[in-house]
Amino acid sequence: ELVAAGNAVVAVEHDRKVTAAASFVVEVGPAAGPHGGAIVAAAAPEALEASSRTARLLRSGAPPLRSAPRAAATGAIEVTGAFAHTLQDLDVAFSTGQMTVVTGVSGSGKTTLLRGVVAASARAGAPVGCRGITGLDAFAAVVDDASARAHRSRQSCVATSLGVYDELRKRYAGTDEAKARGWRASHFALRGKSGGACRSCGGVGWLRSDLDFLGAGQWTPCDVCEGRRFDEATRSVCWLGRDMSQMLGSTIGELLAELPQRGNAKLRKPLATAERLGLGYLTLGQAGDMLSGGEAQRVLLATHLATELSGRSLFVLDEPTRGLHTDDVAALQGALDELLAQGHTILAVEHDLGVIASADHVVDLGPGAGADGGRVVFCGTPRELARAAGSRTGSALR
């Protein structure tokens, strides 16, 4: 309607139907980060060259529908009388040791059910937004991706989020130069008060100026260290030919390629996991608030995949494919499969048909939004959902 009225619409999009409906497609790439930034293709959707990723997306077939769970359930999380927001006295059970996707139109109560009831009850240790909930005591930890998306700050970076920065500090402290000066790993800490971090910016590399009259602050590079985070003496210590500032400017893929095979398992495993999730282009020092929500979420998953967890965990994910290309979704699904193989449980809100089709179970809420939603329309396998009447998700799967 906007176009028919004489307007121009320019959109960033991954959805196949929206892309196919465009008059013209501009594909940027060929990959991400330093390997992207070029125009790969520019044409009408039907005229895209076959080598284009977008062309492959438009011509790809429908995903196969799972007809049986990957493995037998180990138990269940049972929610009774969920009433938060638009949920209408809802009863539902989620199988543990499996992946359940919660679907439905926007506003049907999906996020409320998973975050406002299940995750909130886990944090509180008591029912929240419902009359009762059981089964949460089976988990050693509950991982809610809301924290990864919400708590992105300039003070954190990819290396600290992945848990590799402490190992990097040990490598620098182990150099002959650092030993001669009596520097331990604490000297290379970010934001350390007595170490080598820049005194002006506290090792952040940026300074925040509060503009009260605008109601916001602005970050500018530190004029003392010029964004390099450490003082000049500390930058004289090198490992793998880089000082710590240069190391933080390296990408995950670059460091992984240069790491010696022996003695670096604690570095290699998180980095390799992040690269497998399509994050190899991120620099180790990239600030948390400069990550997209999808990048922050995948960093969170990489951290858990690379960590030997002391028990089974429950992962609560809200639209994990948001903002991801089809290739990135495939990498994400591989990571979720790994978590399931380790015995963890995944509950996810999702609209991506490929992810819905691969789930062990689907809980479809609706039938509409707001007061017309908040009820369970269907519970079962994706293949059963595709045959179900009265489900908009089932119609889309068909």
Short mmCIF file of C-alpha atoms in Angstrom, two decimals:
data_model
loop_
_atom_site.label_atom_id
_atom_site.label_comp_id
_atom_site.label_asym_id
_atom_site.label_seq_id
_atom_site.Cartn_x
_atom_site.Cartn_y
_atom_site.Cartn_z
CA GLU A 1 0.00 0.00 0.00
CA LEU A 2 2.88 2.35 0.78
CA VAL A 3 4.45 1.69 -2.62
CA ALA A 4 1.11 2.03 -4.41
CA ALA A 5 0.77 5.47 -2.83
CA GLY A 6 4.05 6.55 -4.44
CA ASN A 7 6.43 5.90 -1.55
CA ALA A 8 9.76 4.06 -1.60
CA VAL A 9 10.40 1.26 0.89
CA VAL A 10 13.95 0.10 1.70
CA ALA A 11 14.24 -2.79 4.18
CA VAL A 12 16.82 -5.10 5.73
CA GLU A 13 15.25 -8.55 5.54
CA HIS A 14 15.92 -12.31 5.72
CA ASP A 15 12.38 -13.58 5.31
CA ARG A 16 11.93 -15.48 2.07
CA LYS A 17 8.42 -14.23 1.30
CA VAL A 18 9.25 -10.59 1.91
CA THR A 19 12.41 -10.87 -0.19
CA ALA A 20 10.54 -12.57 -3.03
CA ALA A 21 7.95 -9.77 -2.99
CA ALA A 22 10.57 -7.04 -3.43
CA SER A 23 11.00 -5.17 -6.70
CA PHE A 24 14.78 -5.17 -6.32
CA VAL A 25 17.28 -6.96 -4.09
CA VAL A 26 20.72 -5.70 -3.03
CA GLU A 27 22.81 -8.47 -1.45
CA VAL A 28 25.78 -7.42 0.71
CA GLY A 29 28.63 -9.79 1.52
CA PRO A 30 30.01 -12.20 0.64
CA ALA A 31 30.42 -13.01 4.35
CA ALA A 32 30.39 -11.07 7.63
CA GLY A 33 32.64 -8.52 9.31
CA PRO A 34 35.91 -7.86 7.44
CA HIS A 35 34.86 -10.46 4.85
CA GLY A 36 31.73 -8.50 3.94
CA GLY A 37 30.88 -4.96 2.97
CA ALA A 38 30.74 -5.52 -0.79
CA ILE A 39 27.79 -5.61 -3.18
CA VAL A 40 27.47 -9.26 -4.21
CA ALA A 41 24.29 -8.99 -6.27
CA ALA A 42 21.78 -6.34 -7.28
CA ALA A 43 18.77 -7.37 -9.35
CA ALA A 44 15.11 -8.25 -9.27
CA PRO A 45 14.52 -11.40 -7.18
CA GLU A 46 13.89 -13.57 -10.23
CA ALA A 47 17.04 -12.26 -11.95
CA LEU A 48 19.55 -12.97 -9.16
CA GLU A 49 22.51 -15.10 -10.22
CA ALA A 50 22.38 -18.70 -9.02
CA SER A 51 25.59 -18.20 -6.96
CA SER A 52 23.89 -15.59 -4.79
CA ARG A 53 22.98 -16.67 -1.26
CA THR A 54 19.69 -14.85 -1.63
CA ALA A 55 18.93 -16.77 -4.83
CA ARG A 56 19.63 -20.05 -3.02
CA LEU A 57 17.33 -18.93 -0.21
CA LEU A 58 14.50 -18.12 -2.62
CA ARG A 59 14.88 -21.43 -4.46
CA SER A 60 15.39 -23.70 -1.45
CA GLY A 61 12.76 -26.31 -0.68
CA ALA A 62 10.56 -26.63 2.37
CA PRO A 63 12.25 -28.01 5.53
CA PRO A 64 11.42 -31.59 6.56
CA LEU A 65 8.90 -31.90 9.39
CA ARG A 66 10.01 -33.88 12.43
CA SER A 67 7.53 -36.66 13.18
CA ALA A 68 9.15 -37.97 16.39
CA PRO A 69 11.38 -36.51 19.13
CA ARG A 70 15.16 -36.84 18.89
CA ALA A 71 15.29 -38.79 22.16
CA ALA A 72 13.00 -39.91 24.95
CA ALA A 73 11.92 -37.26 27.43
CA THR A 74 13.66 -37.30 30.81
CA GLY A 75 10.76 -35.66 32.63
CA ALA A 76 8.48 -32.65 32.33
CA ILE A 77 7.97 -29.06 33.40
CA GLU A 78 4.28 -28.72 34.20
CA VAL A 79 2.60 -25.32 34.40
CA THR A 80 -0.93 -25.01 35.78
CA GLY A 81 -3.20 -22.00 35.72
CA ALA A 82 -0.91 -19.54 33.94
CA PHE A 83 -2.58 -16.12 34.15
CA ALA A 84 0.18 -13.54 33.48
CA HIS A 85 -0.86 -10.77 31.09
CA THR A 86 -3.05 -12.31 28.36
CA LEU A 87 -2.59 -15.98 29.36
CA GLN A 88 -6.03 -17.39 30.10
CA ASP A 89 -5.70 -19.90 32.96
CA LEU A 90 -3.41 -21.96 30.75
CA ASP A 91 -2.18 -25.49 31.56
CA VAL A 92 0.78 -26.84 29.61
CA ALA A 93 3.64 -29.35 29.95
CA PHE A 94 7.12 -29.15 28.39
CA SER A 95 9.17 -32.33 27.97
CA THR A 96 12.66 -32.13 29.45
CA GLY A 97 15.72 -33.38 27.56
CA GLN A 98 14.08 -32.16 24.36
CA MET A 99 13.47 -28.98 22.36
CA THR A 100 10.03 -27.41 22.55
CA VAL A 101 9.19 -24.43 20.35
CA VAL A 102 6.35 -22.12 21.38
CA THR A 103 4.60 -20.63 18.37
CA GLY A 104 1.65 -18.40 17.53
CA VAL A 105 0.87 -14.99 16.08
CA SER A 106 2.50 -11.91 17.61
CA GLY A 107 0.79 -11.05 20.88
CA SER A 108 -0.53 -14.55 21.54
CA GLY A 109 1.39 -14.87 24.85
CA LYS A 110 4.52 -16.81 23.84
CA THR A 111 7.14 -14.64 25.55
CA THR A 112 4.89 -14.16 28.56
CA LEU A 113 4.64 -17.93 29.00
CA LEU A 114 8.37 -18.65 28.73
CA ARG A 115 9.87 -15.57 30.36
CA GLY A 116 7.05 -14.21 32.50
CA VAL A 117 6.10 -17.62 33.90
CA VAL A 118 8.75 -20.35 33.44
CA ALA A 119 11.97 -18.28 33.68
CA ALA A 120 10.49 -15.93 36.30
CA SER A 121 9.40 -18.89 38.45
CA ALA A 122 12.87 -20.41 38.16
CA ARG A 123 14.46 -17.17 39.38
CA ALA A 124 11.99 -16.74 42.22
CA GLY A 125 12.01 -20.38 43.30
CA ALA A 126 8.21 -20.20 43.46
CA PRO A 127 5.32 -19.96 40.99
CA VAL A 128 5.18 -16.59 39.22
CA GLY A 129 2.30 -15.73 36.91
CA CYS A 130 0.68 -19.12 37.47
CA ARG A 131 -0.97 -21.17 40.20
CA GLY A 132 1.66 -23.89 40.13
CA ILE A 133 4.80 -25.12 38.35
CA THR A 134 6.81 -28.32 38.84
CA GLY A 135 9.92 -29.85 37.28
CA LEU A 136 12.30 -26.90 37.57
CA ASP A 137 14.25 -28.56 40.39
CA ALA A 138 15.68 -31.00 37.82
CA PHE A 139 17.99 -28.29 36.46
CA ALA A 140 21.34 -27.14 37.81
CA ALA A 141 20.90 -23.82 36.00
CA VAL A 142 18.33 -21.88 33.98
CA VAL A 143 19.85 -19.85 31.15
CA ASP A 144 17.59 -17.04 29.93
CA ASP A 145 18.89 -15.30 26.81
CA ALA A 146 17.21 -12.08 27.97
CA SER A 147 20.34 -11.39 30.05
CA ALA A 148 22.57 -11.72 26.99
CA ARG A 149 20.48 -9.26 25.01
CA ALA A 150 19.76 -6.79 27.81
CA HIS A 151 23.08 -6.59 29.66
CA ARG A 152 25.29 -5.53 26.78
CA SER A 153 27.64 -2.82 28.02
CA ARG A 154 30.68 -0.87 26.91
CA GLN A 155 32.61 -2.33 29.86
CA SER A 156 32.28 -5.94 28.60
CA CYS A 157 33.76 -7.34 25.41
CA VAL A 158 33.70 -10.53 23.36
CA ALA A 159 36.80 -11.96 25.10
CA THR A 160 35.32 -11.50 28.57
CA SER A 161 31.89 -12.78 27.51
CA LEU A 162 33.41 -15.92 25.98
CA GLY A 163 35.47 -16.47 29.11
CA VAL A 164 38.83 -16.44 27.29
CA TYR A 165 40.24 -13.18 28.63
CA ASP A 166 41.55 -14.70 31.87
CA GLU A 167 43.47 -17.26 29.82
CA LEU A 168 44.90 -14.52 27.61
CA ARG A 169 46.10 -12.64 30.71
CA LYS A 170 47.94 -15.77 31.87
CA ARG A 171 49.68 -16.07 28.49
CA TYR A 172 50.95 -12.50 28.66
CA ALA A 173 52.00 -12.87 32.29
CA GLY A 174 53.99 -15.96 31.27
CA THR A 175 56.20 -14.07 28.81
CA ASP A 176 59.84 -13.34 29.71
CA GLU A 177 59.18 -9.60 29.46
CA ALA A 178 56.33 -9.72 31.99
CA LYS A 179 58.25 -11.99 34.37
CA ALA A 180 61.28 -9.66 34.29
CA ARG A 181 59.04 -6.80 35.41
CA GLY A 182 57.29 -8.89 38.06
CA TRP A 183 53.93 -8.56 36.34
CA ARG A 184 51.33 -11.20 37.08
CA ALA A 185 48.08 -11.90 35.24
CA SER A 186 46.32 -9.23 37.31
CA HIS A 187 48.48 -6.57 35.67
CA PHE A 188 46.75 -7.24 32.32
CA ALA A 189 43.25 -7.04 33.74
CA LEU A 190 40.76 -4.69 32.13
CA ARG A 191 39.64 -1.96 34.50
CA GLY A 192 42.32 -2.88 37.03
CA LYS A 193 43.23 -0.12 39.52
CA SER A 194 46.87 -1.07 40.01
CA GLY A 195 47.74 -2.81 36.73
CA GLY A 196 48.47 -1.70 33.22
CA ALA A 197 45.00 -0.55 32.23
CA CYS A 198 44.82 3.08 31.10
CA ARG A 199 44.15 5.29 34.13
CA SER A 200 42.09 7.76 32.10
CA CYS A 201 39.46 5.36 30.71
CA GLY A 202 39.92 2.48 33.15
CA GLY A 203 40.79 0.05 30.35
CA VAL A 204 37.54 0.61 28.45
CA GLY A 205 39.22 2.51 25.62
CA TRP A 206 36.33 4.98 25.57
CA LEU A 207 35.18 7.89 27.70
CA ARG A 208 31.55 8.72 28.33
CA SER A 209 30.46 12.34 28.33
CA ASP A 210 27.07 12.85 29.94
CA LEU A 211 24.96 15.32 28.02
CA ASP A 212 22.30 15.94 30.63
CA PHE A 213 20.48 18.52 28.55
CA LEU A 214 19.89 15.85 25.91
CA GLY A 215 19.11 13.12 28.42
CA ALA A 216 21.81 10.85 27.01
CA GLY A 217 25.55 10.22 27.03
CA GLN A 218 28.07 9.95 24.23
CA TRP A 219 31.10 7.67 24.01
CA THR A 220 34.34 9.02 22.52
CA PRO A 221 37.74 7.28 22.17
CA CYS A 222 40.04 7.88 25.14
CA ASP A 223 42.45 10.71 24.28
CA VAL A 224 45.20 9.24 26.49
CA CYS A 225 45.44 5.62 25.24
CA GLU A 226 43.65 6.42 21.95
CA GLY A 227 41.36 3.44 22.44
CA ARG A 228 44.19 0.97 23.08
CA ARG A 229 43.07 0.32 26.70
CA PHE A 230 46.57 -0.13 28.22
CA ASP A 231 49.50 2.12 29.08
CA GLU A 232 52.57 2.23 26.88
CA ALA A 233 54.73 0.03 29.13
CA THR A 234 52.15 -2.74 29.18
CA ARG A 235 51.86 -2.59 25.40
CA SER A 236 55.55 -3.50 25.16
CA VAL A 237 54.72 -7.09 26.21
CA CYS A 238 53.82 -9.31 23.26
CA TRP A 239 52.48 -12.83 22.79
CA LEU A 240 52.04 -14.38 19.32
CA GLY A 241 53.55 -11.15 17.98
CA ARG A 242 50.81 -8.94 19.45
CA ASP A 243 50.55 -6.71 22.47
CA MET A 244 47.33 -7.00 24.45
CA SER A 245 45.75 -4.08 22.64
CA GLN A 246 46.51 -5.66 19.26
CA MET A 247 45.23 -9.01 20.54
CA LEU A 248 41.89 -7.45 21.41
CA GLY A 249 41.80 -6.02 17.90
CA SER A 250 42.18 -9.50 16.38
CA THR A 251 39.17 -11.48 15.23
CA ILE A 252 38.18 -14.82 16.73
CA GLY A 253 39.09 -16.49 13.43
CA GLU A 254 42.53 -14.86 13.25
CA LEU A 255 43.54 -15.91 16.76
CA LEU A 256 42.17 -19.41 16.27
CA ALA A 257 44.26 -19.84 13.12
CA GLU A 258 47.47 -18.80 14.91
CA LEU A 259 47.05 -20.56 18.26
CA PRO A 260 49.60 -23.31 18.88
CA GLN A 261 47.87 -26.69 19.05
CA ARG A 262 49.37 -27.68 22.39
CA GLY A 263 48.57 -26.07 25.71
CA ASN A 264 45.74 -23.85 24.52
CA ALA A 265 42.63 -26.00 24.91
CA LYS A 266 40.97 -23.47 27.23
CA LEU A 267 41.35 -20.83 24.54
CA ARG A 268 40.71 -22.98 21.51
CA LYS A 269 37.44 -24.59 22.59
CA PRO A 270 35.41 -21.37 23.19
CA LEU A 271 36.90 -19.69 20.12
CA ALA A 272 36.24 -22.70 17.87
CA THR A 273 32.68 -22.95 19.18
CA ALA A 274 32.06 -19.26 18.49
CA GLU A 275 33.49 -19.62 14.98
CA ARG A 276 31.25 -22.62 14.35
CA LEU A 277 28.31 -20.42 15.28
CA GLY A 278 29.31 -17.96 12.57
CA LEU A 279 31.03 -15.45 14.88
CA GLY A 280 34.59 -15.78 13.61
CA TYR A 281 34.51 -12.21 12.29
CA LEU A 282 34.01 -10.61 15.74
CA THR A 283 37.05 -8.94 17.30
CA LEU A 284 37.96 -10.06 20.80
CA GLY A 285 37.75 -6.51 22.11
CA GLN A 286 34.41 -5.63 20.51
CA ALA A 287 32.31 -3.99 23.21
CA GLY A 288 29.18 -5.74 24.42
CA ASP A 289 26.94 -2.81 23.52
CA MET A 290 28.24 -2.96 19.95
CA LEU A 291 26.96 -6.52 19.48
CA SER A 292 23.56 -7.13 17.95
CA GLY A 293 21.02 -9.05 20.00
CA GLY A 294 21.59 -12.12 17.83
CA GLU A 295 25.38 -11.88 18.20
CA ALA A 296 25.10 -11.53 21.98
CA GLN A 297 22.83 -14.54 22.11
CA ARG A 298 25.20 -16.70 20.06
CA VAL A 299 28.14 -15.62 22.25
CA LEU A 300 26.08 -16.82 25.23
CA LEU A 301 25.40 -20.18 23.56
CA ALA A 302 29.06 -20.57 22.58
CA THR A 303 30.11 -19.96 26.18
CA HIS A 304 27.79 -22.67 27.47
CA LEU A 305 28.72 -25.13 24.73
CA ALA A 306 32.40 -24.70 25.56
CA THR A 307 31.91 -25.04 29.32
CA GLU A 308 31.74 -28.33 31.17
CA LEU A 309 28.43 -27.77 32.96
CA SER A 310 27.98 -29.53 36.29
CA GLY A 311 24.42 -30.61 35.54
CA ARG A 312 21.59 -30.32 33.09
CA SER A 313 20.43 -26.82 32.22
CA LEU A 314 17.24 -25.29 30.93
CA PHE A 315 17.73 -22.82 28.07
CA VAL A 316 14.96 -20.27 27.55
CA LEU A 317 15.36 -18.54 24.18
CA ASP A 318 13.18 -15.77 22.76
CA GLU A 319 13.28 -15.81 18.94
CA PRO A 320 16.92 -17.00 18.64
CA THR A 321 16.81 -16.65 14.83
CA ARG A 322 15.85 -12.96 14.98
CA GLY A 323 18.02 -11.04 12.51
CA LEU A 324 19.85 -14.15 11.27
CA HIS A 325 20.46 -15.19 7.68
CA THR A 326 19.47 -18.71 6.70
CA ASP A 327 23.13 -19.80 6.84
CA ASP A 328 23.41 -18.43 10.39
CA VAL A 329 20.19 -20.24 11.35
CA ALA A 330 21.74 -23.52 10.20
CA ALA A 331 24.76 -22.90 12.46
CA LEU A 332 22.44 -22.02 15.34
CA GLN A 333 20.45 -25.22 14.87
CA GLY A 334 23.70 -27.18 15.02
CA ALA A 335 24.50 -25.57 18.37
CA LEU A 336 21.05 -26.34 19.73
CA ASP A 337 21.46 -29.97 18.64
CA GLU A 338 24.73 -30.11 20.60
CA LEU A 339 23.04 -28.79 23.73
CA LEU A 340 20.30 -31.41 23.40
CA ALA A 341 22.88 -34.16 22.87
CA GLN A 342 24.45 -33.12 26.20
CA GLY A 343 21.11 -33.69 27.94
CA HIS A 344 19.97 -30.08 28.28
CA THR A 345 16.44 -28.80 27.66
CA ILE A 346 15.50 -25.99 25.26
CA LEU A 347 12.33 -23.90 25.32
CA ALA A 348 12.20 -21.35 22.52
CA VAL A 349 9.79 -18.80 21.12
CA GLU A 350 10.16 -18.98 17.35
CA HIS A 351 8.59 -17.95 14.04
CA ASP A 352 11.20 -19.45 11.69
CA LEU A 353 9.52 -22.40 9.95
CA GLY A 354 12.78 -24.31 9.64
CA VAL A 355 13.39 -24.22 13.39
CA ILE A 356 9.73 -25.06 14.11
CA ALA A 357 9.94 -28.01 11.72
CA SER A 358 13.04 -29.34 13.53
CA ALA A 359 11.60 -29.12 17.06
CA ASP A 360 10.79 -32.21 19.11
CA HIS A 361 7.52 -30.64 20.20
CA VAL A 362 5.52 -27.52 19.36
CA VAL A 363 3.17 -25.66 21.70
CA ASP A 364 1.02 -23.36 19.57
CA LEU A 365 -0.70 -20.47 21.35
CA GLY A 366 -3.58 -18.40 20.06
CA PRO A 367 -5.74 -18.52 18.18
CA GLY A 368 -5.30 -14.74 17.91
CA ALA A 369 -3.53 -11.96 19.78
CA GLY A 370 -4.27 -10.16 23.03
CA ALA A 371 -7.66 -11.11 24.45
CA ASP A 372 -8.11 -13.49 21.51
CA GLY A 373 -4.94 -15.41 22.43
CA GLY A 374 -3.41 -16.85 25.57
CA ARG A 375 -4.77 -20.37 25.04
CA VAL A 376 -3.12 -23.60 23.90
CA VAL A 377 -4.25 -24.33 20.34
CA PHE A 378 -2.05 -27.39 19.80
CA CYS A 379 0.66 -29.56 21.43
CA GLY A 380 2.55 -32.21 19.47
CA THR A 381 5.17 -32.84 16.81
CA PRO A 382 5.65 -30.49 13.84
CA ARG A 383 4.20 -33.08 11.46
CA GLU A 384 1.09 -33.41 13.63
CA LEU A 385 0.81 -29.62 13.78
CA ALA A 386 0.85 -29.40 9.98
CA ARG A 387 -2.29 -31.56 9.95
CA ALA A 388 -4.03 -29.66 12.75
CA ALA A 389 -7.08 -27.56 11.97
CA GLY A 390 -7.48 -24.09 13.46
CA SER A 391 -3.74 -23.35 13.82
CA ARG A 392 -2.20 -20.54 11.79
CA THR A 393 1.24 -22.07 12.40
CA GLY A 394 -0.02 -25.42 11.15
CA SER A 395 -1.33 -23.72 8.02
CA ALA A 396 2.08 -22.12 7.43
CA LEU A 397 3.82 -25.49 7.86
CA ARG A 398 1.45 -27.09 5.38
#
